[in-house]
Structure formats: structure tokens, C-alpha cells
């Protein structure tokens, strides 16, 4: 409900906003679409996301990472809650949505 009523509550639904909030420990609850993929690089120092349209290989030097996984890890690392849901159960029309602490 907090995410659906975003006019009254701080939320993030844009991937770049979600990742910024995750790194800054501002996410209380993160929802993500279990079927969604988002590959690329996120640079917390400049708060920018660069989407790359290839699957991360995990090889050294590969700039592509699973950015949904990154948001999940950062949220959990900072004491937030994470919910993996189907597209139909997402609170908004987005692959990731976060209810923010502030």
C-alpha cells in the first residue's frame, strides 16, 4: 500500500532511484518482479546506471552485472526487507519498487 500510495510516502520505482536508495540504506521494503532482468553497471559515487543489453558473464573485466540482484543484496545488507513477486503482484508497473525509510 505504501508504494501504491506514493503521493504520500517516499518510494522509488525507477531502477536508478532504487539502486541509489539501496546503496544509501534508505530502502525499507523492496519488491522485484521474479521474471525481470536488468543488466548493466551502477556507479554509486556518481549515482548513475548504465544499462548493458547482455547477460553478465561473471568474468573479470565484464562491466555487466545483474542490477536487480545488486539492489536485493544492498537492501538486505542494510537491514531492509525483500519480496520476490510475479509481475501481476507488483504494487506498481515496474520491475522493482521500493518503500523508502526517508
Short mmCIF file of N, CA, C and O in Angstrom, two decimals:
data_model
loop_
_atom_site.label_atom_id
_atom_site.label_comp_id
_atom_site.label_asym_id
_atom_site.label_seq_id
_atom_site.Cartn_x
_atom_site.Cartn_y
_atom_site.Cartn_z
N UNK A 1 0.82 -1.20 0.00
CA UNK A 1 0.00 0.00 0.00
C UNK A 1 0.86 1.26 0.00
O UNK A 1 0.49 2.25 -0.62
N UNK A 2 1.99 1.23 0.74
CA UNK A 2 2.86 2.41 0.77
C UNK A 2 3.35 2.77 -0.62
O UNK A 2 3.44 3.94 -0.98
N UNK A 3 3.66 1.76 -1.41
CA UNK A 3 4.16 2.04 -2.76
C UNK A 3 3.02 2.51 -3.66
O UNK A 3 3.18 3.46 -4.42
N UNK A 4 1.87 1.88 -3.56
CA UNK A 4 0.72 2.30 -4.37
C UNK A 4 0.30 3.73 -4.06
O UNK A 4 -0.16 4.46 -4.91
N UNK A 5 0.44 4.13 -2.81
CA UNK A 5 0.07 5.48 -2.38
C UNK A 5 1.30 6.38 -2.34
O UNK A 5 1.53 7.11 -1.39
N UNK A 6 2.07 6.32 -3.40
CA UNK A 6 3.36 7.02 -3.45
C UNK A 6 3.27 8.53 -3.32
O UNK A 6 4.26 9.19 -3.03
N UNK A 7 2.10 9.08 -3.49
CA UNK A 7 1.99 10.54 -3.35
C UNK A 7 2.20 10.98 -1.90
O UNK A 7 2.60 12.09 -1.64
N UNK A 8 1.90 10.07 -0.97
CA UNK A 8 2.03 10.41 0.45
C UNK A 8 3.26 9.77 1.11
O UNK A 8 3.58 10.10 2.24
N UNK A 9 3.90 8.84 0.44
CA UNK A 9 5.01 8.11 1.04
C UNK A 9 6.22 8.15 0.12
O UNK A 9 6.07 8.11 -1.10
N UNK A 10 7.41 8.16 0.70
CA UNK A 10 8.60 8.13 -0.16
C UNK A 10 8.79 6.74 -0.77
O UNK A 10 8.86 5.75 -0.05
N UNK A 11 8.82 6.70 -2.09
CA UNK A 11 9.01 5.45 -2.82
C UNK A 11 9.97 5.67 -3.99
O UNK A 11 10.20 6.81 -4.40
N UNK A 12 10.49 4.58 -4.51
CA UNK A 12 11.32 4.62 -5.71
C UNK A 12 10.85 3.50 -6.63
O UNK A 12 10.67 2.37 -6.17
N UNK A 13 10.63 3.82 -7.90
CA UNK A 13 10.22 2.81 -8.87
C UNK A 13 11.13 2.77 -10.09
O UNK A 13 11.14 1.80 -10.82
N UNK A 14 11.91 3.80 -10.30
CA UNK A 14 12.88 3.84 -11.38
C UNK A 14 14.11 3.06 -10.94
O UNK A 14 14.58 3.24 -9.81
N UNK A 15 14.67 2.18 -11.79
CA UNK A 15 15.82 1.38 -11.38
C UNK A 15 16.99 2.20 -10.82
O UNK A 15 17.61 1.80 -9.83
N UNK A 16 17.28 3.34 -11.42
CA UNK A 16 18.38 4.17 -10.93
C UNK A 16 18.08 4.70 -9.52
O UNK A 16 18.93 4.68 -8.63
N UNK A 17 16.83 5.13 -9.30
CA UNK A 17 16.41 5.59 -7.98
C UNK A 17 16.49 4.47 -6.95
O UNK A 17 16.92 4.67 -5.82
N UNK A 18 16.03 3.28 -7.34
CA UNK A 18 16.04 2.13 -6.44
C UNK A 18 17.48 1.78 -6.05
O UNK A 18 17.78 1.56 -4.87
N UNK A 19 18.36 1.75 -7.01
CA UNK A 19 19.76 1.41 -6.72
C UNK A 19 20.42 2.47 -5.84
O UNK A 19 21.15 2.13 -4.91
N UNK A 20 20.15 3.72 -6.11
CA UNK A 20 20.69 4.79 -5.25
C UNK A 20 20.21 4.59 -3.82
O UNK A 20 21.01 4.63 -2.87
N UNK A 21 18.93 4.38 -3.65
CA UNK A 21 18.36 4.19 -2.31
C UNK A 21 18.92 2.95 -1.63
O UNK A 21 19.18 2.96 -0.42
N UNK A 22 19.13 1.88 -2.39
CA UNK A 22 19.68 0.65 -1.81
C UNK A 22 21.09 0.89 -1.27
O UNK A 22 21.41 0.47 -0.16
N UNK A 23 21.92 1.55 -2.05
CA UNK A 23 23.29 1.84 -1.61
C UNK A 23 23.32 2.82 -0.43
O UNK A 23 24.24 2.79 0.37
N UNK A 24 22.32 3.69 -0.35
CA UNK A 24 22.28 4.68 0.73
C UNK A 24 21.52 4.20 1.95
O UNK A 24 21.24 4.95 2.85
N UNK A 25 21.15 2.91 1.97
CA UNK A 25 20.43 2.26 3.07
C UNK A 25 19.10 2.91 3.40
O UNK A 25 18.68 2.95 4.54
N UNK A 26 18.42 3.38 2.35
CA UNK A 26 17.13 4.05 2.54
C UNK A 26 15.95 3.15 2.24
O UNK A 26 14.80 3.55 2.44
N UNK A 27 16.18 1.90 1.80
CA UNK A 27 15.06 1.03 1.45
C UNK A 27 14.58 0.26 2.68
O UNK A 27 15.35 -0.45 3.32
N UNK A 28 13.29 0.42 2.95
CA UNK A 28 12.65 -0.38 4.00
C UNK A 28 12.20 -1.71 3.40
O UNK A 28 12.48 -2.76 3.95
N UNK A 29 11.49 -1.65 2.27
CA UNK A 29 10.97 -2.85 1.62
C UNK A 29 11.14 -2.74 0.11
O UNK A 29 10.73 -1.76 -0.49
N UNK A 30 11.75 -3.77 -0.47
CA UNK A 30 11.97 -3.83 -1.91
C UNK A 30 11.14 -4.97 -2.49
O UNK A 30 11.14 -6.08 -1.97
N UNK A 31 10.39 -4.67 -3.56
CA UNK A 31 9.68 -5.68 -4.33
C UNK A 31 10.35 -5.77 -5.69
O UNK A 31 10.74 -4.75 -6.26
N UNK A 32 10.50 -7.00 -6.20
CA UNK A 32 11.02 -7.12 -7.56
C UNK A 32 10.30 -8.24 -8.29
O UNK A 32 9.88 -9.23 -7.70
N UNK A 33 10.13 -8.03 -9.58
CA UNK A 33 9.47 -8.99 -10.46
C UNK A 33 10.41 -10.18 -10.66
O UNK A 33 11.53 -10.03 -11.13
N UNK A 34 9.94 -11.36 -10.28
CA UNK A 34 10.78 -12.56 -10.34
C UNK A 34 11.23 -12.92 -11.75
O UNK A 34 12.23 -13.59 -11.93
N UNK A 35 10.52 -12.46 -12.76
CA UNK A 35 10.88 -12.77 -14.15
C UNK A 35 11.68 -11.66 -14.83
O UNK A 35 12.15 -11.83 -15.95
N UNK A 36 11.86 -10.56 -14.15
CA UNK A 36 12.54 -9.41 -14.76
C UNK A 36 14.05 -9.59 -14.79
O UNK A 36 14.64 -10.28 -13.96
N UNK A 37 14.66 -8.95 -15.77
CA UNK A 37 16.12 -8.89 -15.85
C UNK A 37 16.54 -7.45 -16.10
O UNK A 37 15.84 -6.70 -16.79
N UNK A 38 17.66 -7.09 -15.52
CA UNK A 38 18.24 -5.78 -15.75
C UNK A 38 19.74 -5.93 -15.61
O UNK A 38 20.24 -6.20 -14.52
N UNK A 39 20.43 -5.81 -16.72
CA UNK A 39 21.88 -5.98 -16.73
C UNK A 39 22.55 -4.65 -17.02
O UNK A 39 22.06 -3.85 -17.81
N UNK A 40 23.67 -4.43 -16.38
CA UNK A 40 24.42 -3.21 -16.61
C UNK A 40 25.36 -2.91 -15.47
O UNK A 40 25.75 -3.81 -14.72
N UNK A 41 25.71 -1.66 -15.35
CA UNK A 41 26.60 -1.20 -14.29
C UNK A 41 25.94 -0.06 -13.54
O UNK A 41 25.25 0.77 -14.13
N UNK A 42 26.15 -0.05 -12.23
CA UNK A 42 25.67 1.05 -11.42
C UNK A 42 26.87 1.64 -10.71
O UNK A 42 27.69 0.92 -10.15
N UNK A 43 26.98 2.96 -10.76
CA UNK A 43 28.11 3.67 -10.17
C UNK A 43 27.60 4.51 -9.00
O UNK A 43 27.07 5.60 -9.20
N UNK A 44 27.73 3.98 -7.76
CA UNK A 44 27.17 4.69 -6.61
C UNK A 44 27.78 6.07 -6.37
O UNK A 44 27.10 6.97 -5.90
N UNK A 45 29.05 6.25 -6.73
CA UNK A 45 29.69 7.54 -6.49
C UNK A 45 29.09 8.66 -7.35
O UNK A 45 29.00 9.80 -6.92
N UNK A 46 28.63 8.31 -8.55
CA UNK A 46 28.00 9.32 -9.42
C UNK A 46 26.49 9.13 -9.52
O UNK A 46 25.82 9.90 -10.21
N UNK A 47 25.99 8.09 -8.85
CA UNK A 47 24.56 7.78 -8.81
C UNK A 47 23.98 7.59 -10.21
O UNK A 47 22.90 8.08 -10.53
N UNK A 48 24.72 6.87 -11.05
CA UNK A 48 24.27 6.65 -12.42
C UNK A 48 24.23 5.17 -12.76
O UNK A 48 25.02 4.38 -12.26
N UNK A 49 23.31 4.83 -13.63
CA UNK A 49 23.12 3.47 -14.09
C UNK A 49 23.39 3.44 -15.58
O UNK A 49 22.95 4.34 -16.31
N UNK A 50 24.12 2.45 -16.01
CA UNK A 50 24.35 2.26 -17.44
C UNK A 50 23.85 0.87 -17.78
O UNK A 50 24.43 -0.13 -17.35
N UNK A 51 22.74 0.82 -18.50
CA UNK A 51 22.16 -0.47 -18.87
C UNK A 51 22.96 -1.07 -20.02
O UNK A 51 23.29 -0.39 -20.99
N UNK A 52 23.30 -2.33 -19.89
CA UNK A 52 24.01 -3.07 -20.94
C UNK A 52 23.12 -4.24 -21.33
O UNK A 52 22.61 -4.95 -20.47
N UNK A 53 22.95 -4.44 -22.58
CA UNK A 53 22.00 -5.44 -23.05
C UNK A 53 22.65 -6.77 -23.35
O UNK A 53 22.47 -7.33 -24.43
N UNK A 54 23.42 -7.27 -22.39
CA UNK A 54 23.92 -8.63 -22.48
C UNK A 54 23.98 -9.23 -21.08
O UNK A 54 24.11 -8.52 -20.09
N UNK A 55 23.82 -10.52 -21.04
CA UNK A 55 23.81 -11.23 -19.77
C UNK A 55 25.20 -11.17 -19.14
O UNK A 55 26.20 -11.42 -19.82
N UNK A 56 25.27 -10.84 -17.84
CA UNK A 56 26.57 -10.81 -17.17
C UNK A 56 27.24 -12.18 -17.22
O UNK A 56 26.60 -13.21 -17.03
N UNK A 57 28.55 -12.18 -17.49
CA UNK A 57 29.30 -13.44 -17.57
C UNK A 57 29.96 -13.78 -16.24
O UNK A 57 30.31 -14.92 -16.00
N UNK A 58 30.20 -12.78 -15.41
CA UNK A 58 30.93 -13.01 -14.17
C UNK A 58 32.43 -13.04 -14.36
O UNK A 58 33.19 -13.20 -13.40
N UNK A 59 32.86 -12.86 -15.58
CA UNK A 59 34.29 -12.86 -15.88
C UNK A 59 34.92 -11.55 -15.42
O UNK A 59 34.27 -10.50 -15.46
N UNK A 60 36.19 -11.58 -15.01
CA UNK A 60 36.87 -10.32 -14.66
C UNK A 60 36.84 -9.35 -15.85
O UNK A 60 37.02 -9.76 -16.99
N UNK A 61 36.55 -8.13 -15.57
CA UNK A 61 36.50 -7.11 -16.61
C UNK A 61 35.15 -6.95 -17.27
O UNK A 61 34.94 -6.01 -18.02
N UNK A 62 34.21 -7.88 -17.01
CA UNK A 62 32.87 -7.73 -17.57
C UNK A 62 32.15 -6.63 -16.79
O UNK A 62 31.92 -6.77 -15.60
N UNK A 63 31.78 -5.54 -17.46
CA UNK A 63 31.14 -4.44 -16.75
C UNK A 63 29.67 -4.68 -16.42
O UNK A 63 29.06 -3.91 -15.70
N UNK A 64 29.11 -5.76 -16.95
CA UNK A 64 27.70 -6.02 -16.77
C UNK A 64 27.44 -6.85 -15.52
O UNK A 64 28.11 -7.85 -15.26
N UNK A 65 26.45 -6.42 -14.72
CA UNK A 65 26.04 -7.11 -13.50
C UNK A 65 24.53 -7.23 -13.49
O UNK A 65 23.83 -6.47 -14.16
N UNK A 66 24.03 -8.17 -12.73
CA UNK A 66 22.59 -8.30 -12.52
C UNK A 66 22.20 -7.21 -11.53
O UNK A 66 22.47 -7.31 -10.34
N UNK A 67 21.58 -6.15 -12.01
CA UNK A 67 21.31 -4.99 -11.17
C UNK A 67 20.14 -5.20 -10.22
O UNK A 67 20.09 -4.56 -9.16
N UNK A 68 19.24 -6.09 -10.56
CA UNK A 68 18.17 -6.42 -9.60
C UNK A 68 18.79 -7.15 -8.42
O UNK A 68 18.50 -6.85 -7.26
N UNK A 69 19.68 -8.09 -8.70
CA UNK A 69 20.39 -8.79 -7.63
C UNK A 69 21.19 -7.81 -6.78
O UNK A 69 21.23 -7.92 -5.56
N UNK A 70 21.81 -6.84 -7.41
CA UNK A 70 22.57 -5.83 -6.68
C UNK A 70 21.67 -5.06 -5.72
O UNK A 70 22.03 -4.84 -4.56
N UNK A 71 20.49 -4.67 -6.18
CA UNK A 71 19.54 -3.96 -5.32
C UNK A 71 19.10 -4.84 -4.16
O UNK A 71 19.00 -4.36 -3.02
N UNK A 72 18.87 -6.11 -4.43
CA UNK A 72 18.47 -7.06 -3.37
C UNK A 72 19.56 -7.17 -2.32
O UNK A 72 19.31 -7.06 -1.12
N UNK A 73 20.79 -7.39 -2.77
CA UNK A 73 21.92 -7.56 -1.84
C UNK A 73 22.12 -6.32 -0.99
O UNK A 73 22.27 -6.39 0.23
N UNK A 74 22.09 -5.15 -1.62
CA UNK A 74 22.30 -3.91 -0.88
C UNK A 74 21.16 -3.66 0.11
O UNK A 74 21.39 -3.19 1.22
N UNK A 75 19.93 -3.98 -0.28
CA UNK A 75 18.79 -3.81 0.62
C UNK A 75 18.94 -4.71 1.85
O UNK A 75 18.79 -4.25 2.98
N UNK A 76 19.25 -5.97 1.63
CA UNK A 76 19.43 -6.90 2.75
C UNK A 76 20.62 -6.52 3.61
O UNK A 76 20.55 -6.61 4.84
N UNK A 77 21.67 -6.11 2.98
CA UNK A 77 22.89 -5.70 3.70
C UNK A 77 22.62 -4.57 4.68
O UNK A 77 23.24 -4.47 5.73
N UNK A 78 21.68 -3.70 4.34
CA UNK A 78 21.36 -2.54 5.16
C UNK A 78 20.09 -2.73 6.00
O UNK A 78 19.51 -1.75 6.46
N UNK A 79 19.66 -3.98 6.16
CA UNK A 79 18.54 -4.27 7.05
C UNK A 79 17.16 -4.11 6.47
O UNK A 79 16.18 -4.11 7.21
N UNK A 80 17.04 -3.99 5.16
CA UNK A 80 15.73 -3.88 4.53
C UNK A 80 15.11 -5.24 4.29
O UNK A 80 15.74 -6.28 4.48
N UNK A 81 13.88 -5.23 3.85
CA UNK A 81 13.13 -6.44 3.55
C UNK A 81 12.97 -6.56 2.04
O UNK A 81 12.82 -5.55 1.36
N UNK A 82 12.97 -7.80 1.54
CA UNK A 82 12.88 -8.04 0.11
C UNK A 82 11.77 -9.04 -0.18
O UNK A 82 11.64 -10.05 0.52
N UNK A 83 10.98 -8.74 -1.22
CA UNK A 83 9.91 -9.64 -1.65
C UNK A 83 10.03 -9.89 -3.14
O UNK A 83 9.99 -8.94 -3.94
N UNK A 84 10.17 -11.15 -3.51
CA UNK A 84 10.20 -11.58 -4.91
C UNK A 84 8.77 -11.95 -5.28
O UNK A 84 8.18 -12.82 -4.66
N UNK A 85 8.22 -11.27 -6.28
CA UNK A 85 6.82 -11.49 -6.65
C UNK A 85 6.68 -11.63 -8.16
O UNK A 85 7.58 -11.27 -8.91
N UNK A 86 5.54 -12.12 -8.59
CA UNK A 86 5.26 -12.19 -10.02
C UNK A 86 4.87 -10.80 -10.52
O UNK A 86 4.50 -9.93 -9.74
N UNK A 87 4.95 -10.62 -11.81
CA UNK A 87 4.63 -9.32 -12.42
C UNK A 87 3.24 -8.83 -12.00
O UNK A 87 3.05 -7.66 -11.68
N UNK A 88 2.28 -9.73 -11.95
CA UNK A 88 0.92 -9.36 -11.58
C UNK A 88 0.78 -8.93 -10.13
O UNK A 88 -0.19 -8.26 -9.77
N UNK A 89 1.72 -9.32 -9.30
CA UNK A 89 1.66 -8.96 -7.88
C UNK A 89 2.51 -7.75 -7.53
O UNK A 89 2.56 -7.35 -6.37
N UNK A 90 3.18 -7.18 -8.54
CA UNK A 90 3.96 -5.97 -8.27
C UNK A 90 3.01 -4.84 -7.89
O UNK A 90 1.94 -4.70 -8.48
N UNK A 91 3.38 -4.03 -6.90
CA UNK A 91 2.49 -2.95 -6.45
C UNK A 91 2.33 -1.82 -7.49
O UNK A 91 1.37 -1.07 -7.43
N UNK A 92 3.28 -1.72 -8.41
CA UNK A 92 3.22 -0.72 -9.49
C UNK A 92 3.74 -1.37 -10.76
O UNK A 92 4.31 -2.46 -10.72
N UNK A 93 3.57 -0.70 -11.89
CA UNK A 93 4.05 -1.23 -13.17
C UNK A 93 5.53 -0.92 -13.34
O UNK A 93 5.91 0.04 -14.01
N UNK A 94 6.36 -1.74 -12.69
CA UNK A 94 7.80 -1.56 -12.74
C UNK A 94 8.44 -2.89 -12.36
O UNK A 94 7.80 -3.72 -11.72
N UNK A 95 9.69 -3.10 -12.75
CA UNK A 95 10.38 -4.34 -12.40
C UNK A 95 10.86 -4.34 -10.95
O UNK A 95 11.06 -5.40 -10.36
N UNK A 96 11.08 -3.15 -10.40
CA UNK A 96 11.48 -3.01 -9.00
C UNK A 96 10.72 -1.84 -8.41
O UNK A 96 10.47 -0.85 -9.09
N UNK A 97 10.38 -1.95 -7.14
CA UNK A 97 9.73 -0.85 -6.43
C UNK A 97 10.14 -0.92 -4.98
O UNK A 97 10.23 -2.00 -4.39
N UNK A 98 10.41 0.24 -4.40
CA UNK A 98 10.90 0.27 -3.02
C UNK A 98 10.13 1.28 -2.18
O UNK A 98 9.91 2.40 -2.60
N UNK A 99 9.73 0.83 -1.01
CA UNK A 99 9.19 1.73 0.01
C UNK A 99 10.41 2.21 0.80
O UNK A 99 11.19 1.40 1.31
N UNK A 100 10.57 3.52 0.85
CA UNK A 100 11.78 4.09 1.46
C UNK A 100 11.59 4.46 2.91
O UNK A 100 10.49 4.83 3.33
N UNK A 101 12.67 4.42 3.64
CA UNK A 101 12.65 4.83 5.03
C UNK A 101 12.50 6.35 5.11
O UNK A 101 11.88 6.88 6.01
N UNK A 102 13.13 7.05 4.22
CA UNK A 102 13.06 8.52 4.16
C UNK A 102 13.41 8.97 2.77
O UNK A 102 13.87 8.24 1.96
#
